[in-house]
């Protein structure tokens, strides 16, 4: 029986939040991994994820086709995880999530590699969100170039080092008041480790070719419920102040230039106007985590393992009076 070490998997965006989890999952299955990133000198921390020589980093930028073509050379499987939440300079939604996805897909097709592409729930050519439209354009380009590609659409992901739960916990530590935007918008938070397992299963050949999977956690929660869960785990008690989408968009016009956790763009506000949950069609077709045989972990199960650092008492929670 052939060893997985004979299979070369090239992972674009392997140094990111989802990427490092995917690399670890593939290492545990003994695949040979080439991590294609813009700054390989900053991705050395991925090396201990596997055995000596199992993980190799290479420079590639989706905006430069020649670098992408070089990165996929001799690959058996190509995974594209590259995505951005905000635009900056040449890193625009269209350049990265639409044209960039097309560039990776064409390069994978040229070498005959299987392709796994990660998009997002909410990808829609008719969406008022530029982010969502670019994601949809990327999916269309991928399927046009590689009809057998497998696409994964996760809901909002959480886990250590995420920009979601950690962001709200950090804000709750800094301020006694938290603005609540889209409090009744429904989401299905999914643990990044479960998404990584699903992608690794696809590399194993367990996912359907040419199919689009929607990945969500075990619970559908409103934005209000999610934030309440986060601040409770962080042992903080901020006052939640609801903001209308109109007022939130006005604030975002200024906060889009803010640093770190304070940053909020008008496009992110637009995204919050729509639910972000697994569709009934995906459930019926078995194109979900459950369909892959993965029992999804809940926010309440995983988040306490890393959000304790935001507590005033560290890993210990204050006792109620």
GROMACS .gro file of C-alpha atoms in nm, residues 80-320:
model
  241
   80UNK     CA    1  -0.654   2.704  -0.175
   81UNK     CA    2  -0.729   2.862   0.163
   82UNK     CA    3  -0.640   3.220   0.073
   83UNK     CA    4  -0.896   3.481   0.171
   84UNK     CA    5  -0.902   3.829   0.320
   85UNK     CA    6  -1.152   3.995   0.553
   86UNK     CA    7  -1.055   4.352   0.462
   87UNK     CA    8  -0.893   4.508   0.157
   88UNK     CA    9  -0.561   4.688   0.153
   89UNK     CA   10  -0.332   4.798  -0.131
   90UNK     CA   11  -0.322   4.535  -0.405
   91UNK     CA   12  -0.492   4.282  -0.177
   92UNK     CA   13  -0.848   4.343  -0.294
   93UNK     CA   14  -1.140   4.101  -0.276
   94UNK     CA   15  -1.146   4.066  -0.655
   95UNK     CA   16  -0.770   4.020  -0.688
   96UNK     CA   17  -0.742   3.759  -0.412
   97UNK     CA   18  -1.075   3.580  -0.385
   98UNK     CA   19  -1.189   3.591  -0.748
   99UNK     CA   20  -0.893   3.628  -0.982
  100UNK     CA   21  -0.656   3.462  -0.735
  101UNK     CA   22  -0.881   3.159  -0.701
  102UNK     CA   23  -0.896   3.133  -1.081
  103UNK     CA   24  -0.515   3.147  -1.103
  104UNK     CA   25  -0.476   2.862  -0.854
  105UNK     CA   26  -0.742   2.653  -1.027
  106UNK     CA   27  -0.585   2.694  -1.371
  107UNK     CA   28  -0.243   2.606  -1.233
  108UNK     CA   29  -0.383   2.293  -1.064
  109UNK     CA   30  -0.557   2.191  -1.386
  110UNK     CA   31  -0.234   2.233  -1.582
  111UNK     CA   32  -0.051   1.977  -1.365
  112UNK     CA   33  -0.351   1.745  -1.325
  113UNK     CA   34  -0.376   1.793  -0.949
  114UNK     CA   35  -0.694   1.745  -0.748
  115UNK     CA   36  -0.826   2.077  -0.615
  116UNK     CA   37  -0.987   2.170  -0.285
  117UNK     CA   38  -1.106   2.528  -0.261
  118UNK     CA   39  -1.227   2.701   0.056
  119UNK     CA   40  -1.492   2.970   0.012
  120UNK     CA   41  -1.752   3.085   0.266
  121UNK     CA   42  -2.121   3.042   0.346
  122UNK     CA   43  -2.292   3.346   0.199
  123UNK     CA   44  -2.096   3.346  -0.127
  124UNK     CA   45  -2.348   3.492  -0.372
  125UNK     CA   46  -2.316   3.681  -0.700
  126UNK     CA   47  -2.621   3.888  -0.601
  127UNK     CA   48  -2.503   3.976  -0.251
  128UNK     CA   49  -2.476   4.345  -0.156
  129UNK     CA   50  -2.142   4.252   0.006
  130UNK     CA   51  -1.834   4.286  -0.212
  131UNK     CA   52  -1.665   4.013  -0.007
  132UNK     CA   53  -1.947   3.766  -0.075
  133UNK     CA   54  -1.963   3.850  -0.447
  134UNK     CA   55  -1.589   3.795  -0.484
  135UNK     CA   56  -1.617   3.460  -0.304
  136UNK     CA   57  -1.892   3.355  -0.547
  137UNK     CA   58  -1.686   3.468  -0.846
  138UNK     CA   59  -1.396   3.260  -0.714
  139UNK     CA   60  -1.616   2.951  -0.685
  140UNK     CA   61  -1.740   2.995  -1.043
  141UNK     CA   62  -1.385   3.033  -1.175
  142UNK     CA   63  -1.272   2.724  -0.984
  143UNK     CA   64  -1.549   2.504  -1.121
  144UNK     CA   65  -1.491   2.633  -1.474
  145UNK     CA   66  -1.122   2.539  -1.460
  146UNK     CA   67  -1.155   2.219  -1.252
  147UNK     CA   68  -1.511   2.078  -1.261
  148UNK     CA   69  -1.406   1.798  -1.024
  149UNK     CA   70  -1.293   2.042  -0.754
  150UNK     CA   71  -1.437   2.014  -0.404
  151UNK     CA   72  -1.550   2.342  -0.249
  152UNK     CA   73  -1.591   2.400   0.124
  153UNK     CA   74  -1.801   2.687   0.257
  154UNK     CA   75  -1.749   2.727   0.633
  155UNK     CA   76  -1.961   2.952   0.852
  156UNK     CA   77  -1.773   3.186   1.086
  157UNK     CA   78  -1.481   2.989   1.234
  158UNK     CA   79  -1.360   2.999   1.593
  159UNK     CA   80  -1.056   2.864   1.773
  160UNK     CA   81  -0.727   2.979   1.927
  161UNK     CA   82  -0.590   3.285   1.744
  162UNK     CA   83  -0.917   3.352   1.559
  163UNK     CA   84  -1.026   3.707   1.476
  164UNK     CA   85  -1.377   3.645   1.601
  165UNK     CA   86  -1.411   3.523   1.959
  166UNK     CA   87  -1.075   3.670   2.062
  167UNK     CA   88  -1.177   4.005   1.918
  168UNK     CA   89  -1.496   4.035   2.124
  169UNK     CA   90  -1.326   3.902   2.438
  170UNK     CA   91  -1.050   4.161   2.396
  171UNK     CA   92  -1.304   4.442   2.350
  172UNK     CA   93  -1.496   4.325   2.658
  173UNK     CA   94  -1.175   4.342   2.859
  174UNK     CA   95  -1.110   4.698   2.743
  175UNK     CA   96  -1.457   4.848   2.764
  176UNK     CA   97  -1.763   4.817   2.990
  177UNK     CA   98  -1.982   4.872   2.682
  178UNK     CA   99  -1.997   4.664   2.363
  179UNK     CA  100  -2.186   4.771   2.050
  180UNK     CA  101  -2.413   4.496   1.917
  181UNK     CA  102  -2.455   4.494   1.540
  182UNK     CA  103  -2.698   4.248   1.383
  183UNK     CA  104  -2.801   4.107   1.719
  184UNK     CA  105  -3.067   3.881   1.567
  185UNK     CA  106  -2.861   3.767   1.268
  186UNK     CA  107  -2.815   3.389   1.283
  187UNK     CA  108  -2.477   3.219   1.256
  188UNK     CA  109  -2.351   2.864   1.291
  189UNK     CA  110  -2.002   2.899   1.444
  190UNK     CA  111  -1.775   2.612   1.343
  191UNK     CA  112  -1.456   2.500   1.516
  192UNK     CA  113  -1.153   2.551   1.292
  193UNK     CA  114  -1.020   2.207   1.386
  194UNK     CA  115  -1.336   2.045   1.249
  195UNK     CA  116  -1.303   2.237   0.922
  196UNK     CA  117  -0.939   2.127   0.896
  197UNK     CA  118  -1.042   1.766   0.954
  198UNK     CA  119  -1.300   1.795   0.675
  199UNK     CA  120  -1.036   1.929   0.436
  200UNK     CA  121  -0.794   1.651   0.532
  201UNK     CA  122  -1.073   1.398   0.471
  202UNK     CA  123  -1.116   1.546   0.124
  203UNK     CA  124  -0.745   1.496   0.059
  204UNK     CA  125  -0.798   1.134   0.168
  205UNK     CA  126  -1.064   1.110  -0.102
  206UNK     CA  127  -1.364   1.094   0.131
  207UNK     CA  128  -1.541   1.403  -0.011
  208UNK     CA  129  -1.742   1.412  -0.333
  209UNK     CA  130  -1.570   1.554  -0.639
  210UNK     CA  131  -1.745   1.854  -0.794
  211UNK     CA  132  -1.951   1.913  -0.479
  212UNK     CA  133  -1.990   2.218  -0.255
  213UNK     CA  134  -1.996   2.144   0.119
  214UNK     CA  135  -2.136   2.384   0.379
  215UNK     CA  136  -1.968   2.353   0.717
  216UNK     CA  137  -2.135   2.473   1.035
  217UNK     CA  138  -2.116   2.390   1.404
  218UNK     CA  139  -2.378   2.199   1.603
  219UNK     CA  140  -2.574   2.510   1.700
  220UNK     CA  141  -2.743   2.797   1.519
  221UNK     CA  142  -2.705   3.106   1.738
  222UNK     CA  143  -2.792   3.473   1.704
  223UNK     CA  144  -2.510   3.725   1.715
  224UNK     CA  145  -2.642   3.836   2.053
  225UNK     CA  146  -2.622   3.478   2.189
  226UNK     CA  147  -2.270   3.434   2.052
  227UNK     CA  148  -2.136   3.751   2.213
  228UNK     CA  149  -2.307   3.669   2.543
  229UNK     CA  150  -2.140   3.327   2.537
  230UNK     CA  151  -1.799   3.481   2.464
  231UNK     CA  152  -1.812   3.741   2.741
  232UNK     CA  153  -1.946   3.487   2.989
  233UNK     CA  154  -1.653   3.254   2.916
  234UNK     CA  155  -1.414   3.551   2.945
  235UNK     CA  156  -1.579   3.635   3.279
  236UNK     CA  157  -1.658   3.990   3.165
  237UNK     CA  158  -1.986   4.174   3.206
  238UNK     CA  159  -2.010   4.451   2.948
  239UNK     CA  160  -2.337   4.620   2.862
  240UNK     CA  161  -2.449   4.530   2.509
  241UNK     CA  162  -2.578   4.834   2.321
  242UNK     CA  163  -2.771   4.747   2.001
  243UNK     CA  164  -2.677   4.951   1.693
  244UNK     CA  165  -2.894   4.982   1.384
  245UNK     CA  166  -2.728   4.881   1.059
  246UNK     CA  167  -2.748   5.242   0.941
  247UNK     CA  168  -2.564   5.376   1.245
  248UNK     CA  169  -2.317   5.086   1.234
  249UNK     CA  170  -2.238   5.163   0.871
  250UNK     CA  171  -2.178   5.528   0.961
  251UNK     CA  172  -1.937   5.427   1.240
  252UNK     CA  173  -1.765   5.181   1.006
  253UNK     CA  174  -1.688   5.464   0.764
  254UNK     CA  175  -1.439   5.583   1.027
  255UNK     CA  176  -1.350   5.255   1.201
  256UNK     CA  177  -1.235   5.095   0.874
  257UNK     CA  178  -0.911   5.286   0.931
  258UNK     CA  179  -0.878   5.177   1.296
  259UNK     CA  180  -0.615   4.924   1.410
  260UNK     CA  181  -0.663   4.574   1.550
  261UNK     CA  182  -0.985   4.473   1.723
  262UNK     CA  183  -1.140   4.817   1.670
  263UNK     CA  184  -1.142   4.782   1.291
  264UNK     CA  185  -1.485   4.758   1.128
  265UNK     CA  186  -1.560   4.808   0.759
  266UNK     CA  187  -1.888   4.898   0.588
  267UNK     CA  188  -1.872   4.568   0.398
  268UNK     CA  189  -1.851   4.374   0.725
  269UNK     CA  190  -2.164   4.552   0.844
  270UNK     CA  191  -2.337   4.452   0.521
  271UNK     CA  192  -2.239   4.086   0.580
  272UNK     CA  193  -2.403   4.100   0.923
  273UNK     CA  194  -2.739   4.176   0.764
  274UNK     CA  195  -2.774   3.819   0.637
  275UNK     CA  196  -2.786   3.487   0.824
  276UNK     CA  197  -2.475   3.271   0.792
  277UNK     CA  198  -2.598   2.913   0.836
  278UNK     CA  199  -2.587   2.579   0.656
  279UNK     CA  200  -2.864   2.555   0.398
  280UNK     CA  201  -3.139   2.294   0.402
  281UNK     CA  202  -3.024   2.182   0.054
  282UNK     CA  203  -2.672   2.104   0.182
  283UNK     CA  204  -2.818   1.909   0.476
  284UNK     CA  205  -3.047   1.708   0.249
  285UNK     CA  206  -2.758   1.622   0.017
  286UNK     CA  207  -2.527   1.526   0.303
  287UNK     CA  208  -2.281   1.798   0.203
  288UNK     CA  209  -2.198   1.895   0.561
  289UNK     CA  210  -1.956   1.800   0.839
  290UNK     CA  211  -2.205   1.537   0.949
  291UNK     CA  212  -2.212   1.405   0.594
  292UNK     CA  213  -1.835   1.356   0.622
  293UNK     CA  214  -1.883   1.168   0.949
  294UNK     CA  215  -1.747   1.453   1.164
  295UNK     CA  216  -1.919   1.532   1.496
  296UNK     CA  217  -1.884   1.910   1.522
  297UNK     CA  218  -1.762   2.071   1.845
  298UNK     CA  219  -1.962   2.355   1.999
  299UNK     CA  220  -1.847   2.705   2.090
  300UNK     CA  221  -1.914   2.639   2.458
  301UNK     CA  222  -1.697   2.328   2.451
  302UNK     CA  223  -1.390   2.470   2.278
  303UNK     CA  224  -1.378   2.844   2.357
  304UNK     CA  225  -1.307   2.807   2.734
  305UNK     CA  226  -0.982   2.631   2.640
  306UNK     CA  227  -0.833   2.958   2.511
  307UNK     CA  228  -1.055   3.250   2.615
  308UNK     CA  229  -0.958   3.205   2.981
  309UNK     CA  230  -0.667   3.441   2.916
  310UNK     CA  231  -0.913   3.731   2.901
  311UNK     CA  232  -1.037   3.667   3.254
  312UNK     CA  233  -0.922   3.898   3.531
  313UNK     CA  234  -0.837   3.587   3.732
  314UNK     CA  235  -0.663   3.409   3.444
  315UNK     CA  236  -0.765   3.047   3.398
  316UNK     CA  237  -0.976   3.069   3.713
  317UNK     CA  238  -1.328   3.210   3.694
  318UNK     CA  239  -1.461   3.437   3.964
  319UNK     CA  240  -1.719   3.278   4.188
  320UNK     CA  241  -2.067   3.424   4.178
   0.00000   0.00000   0.00000
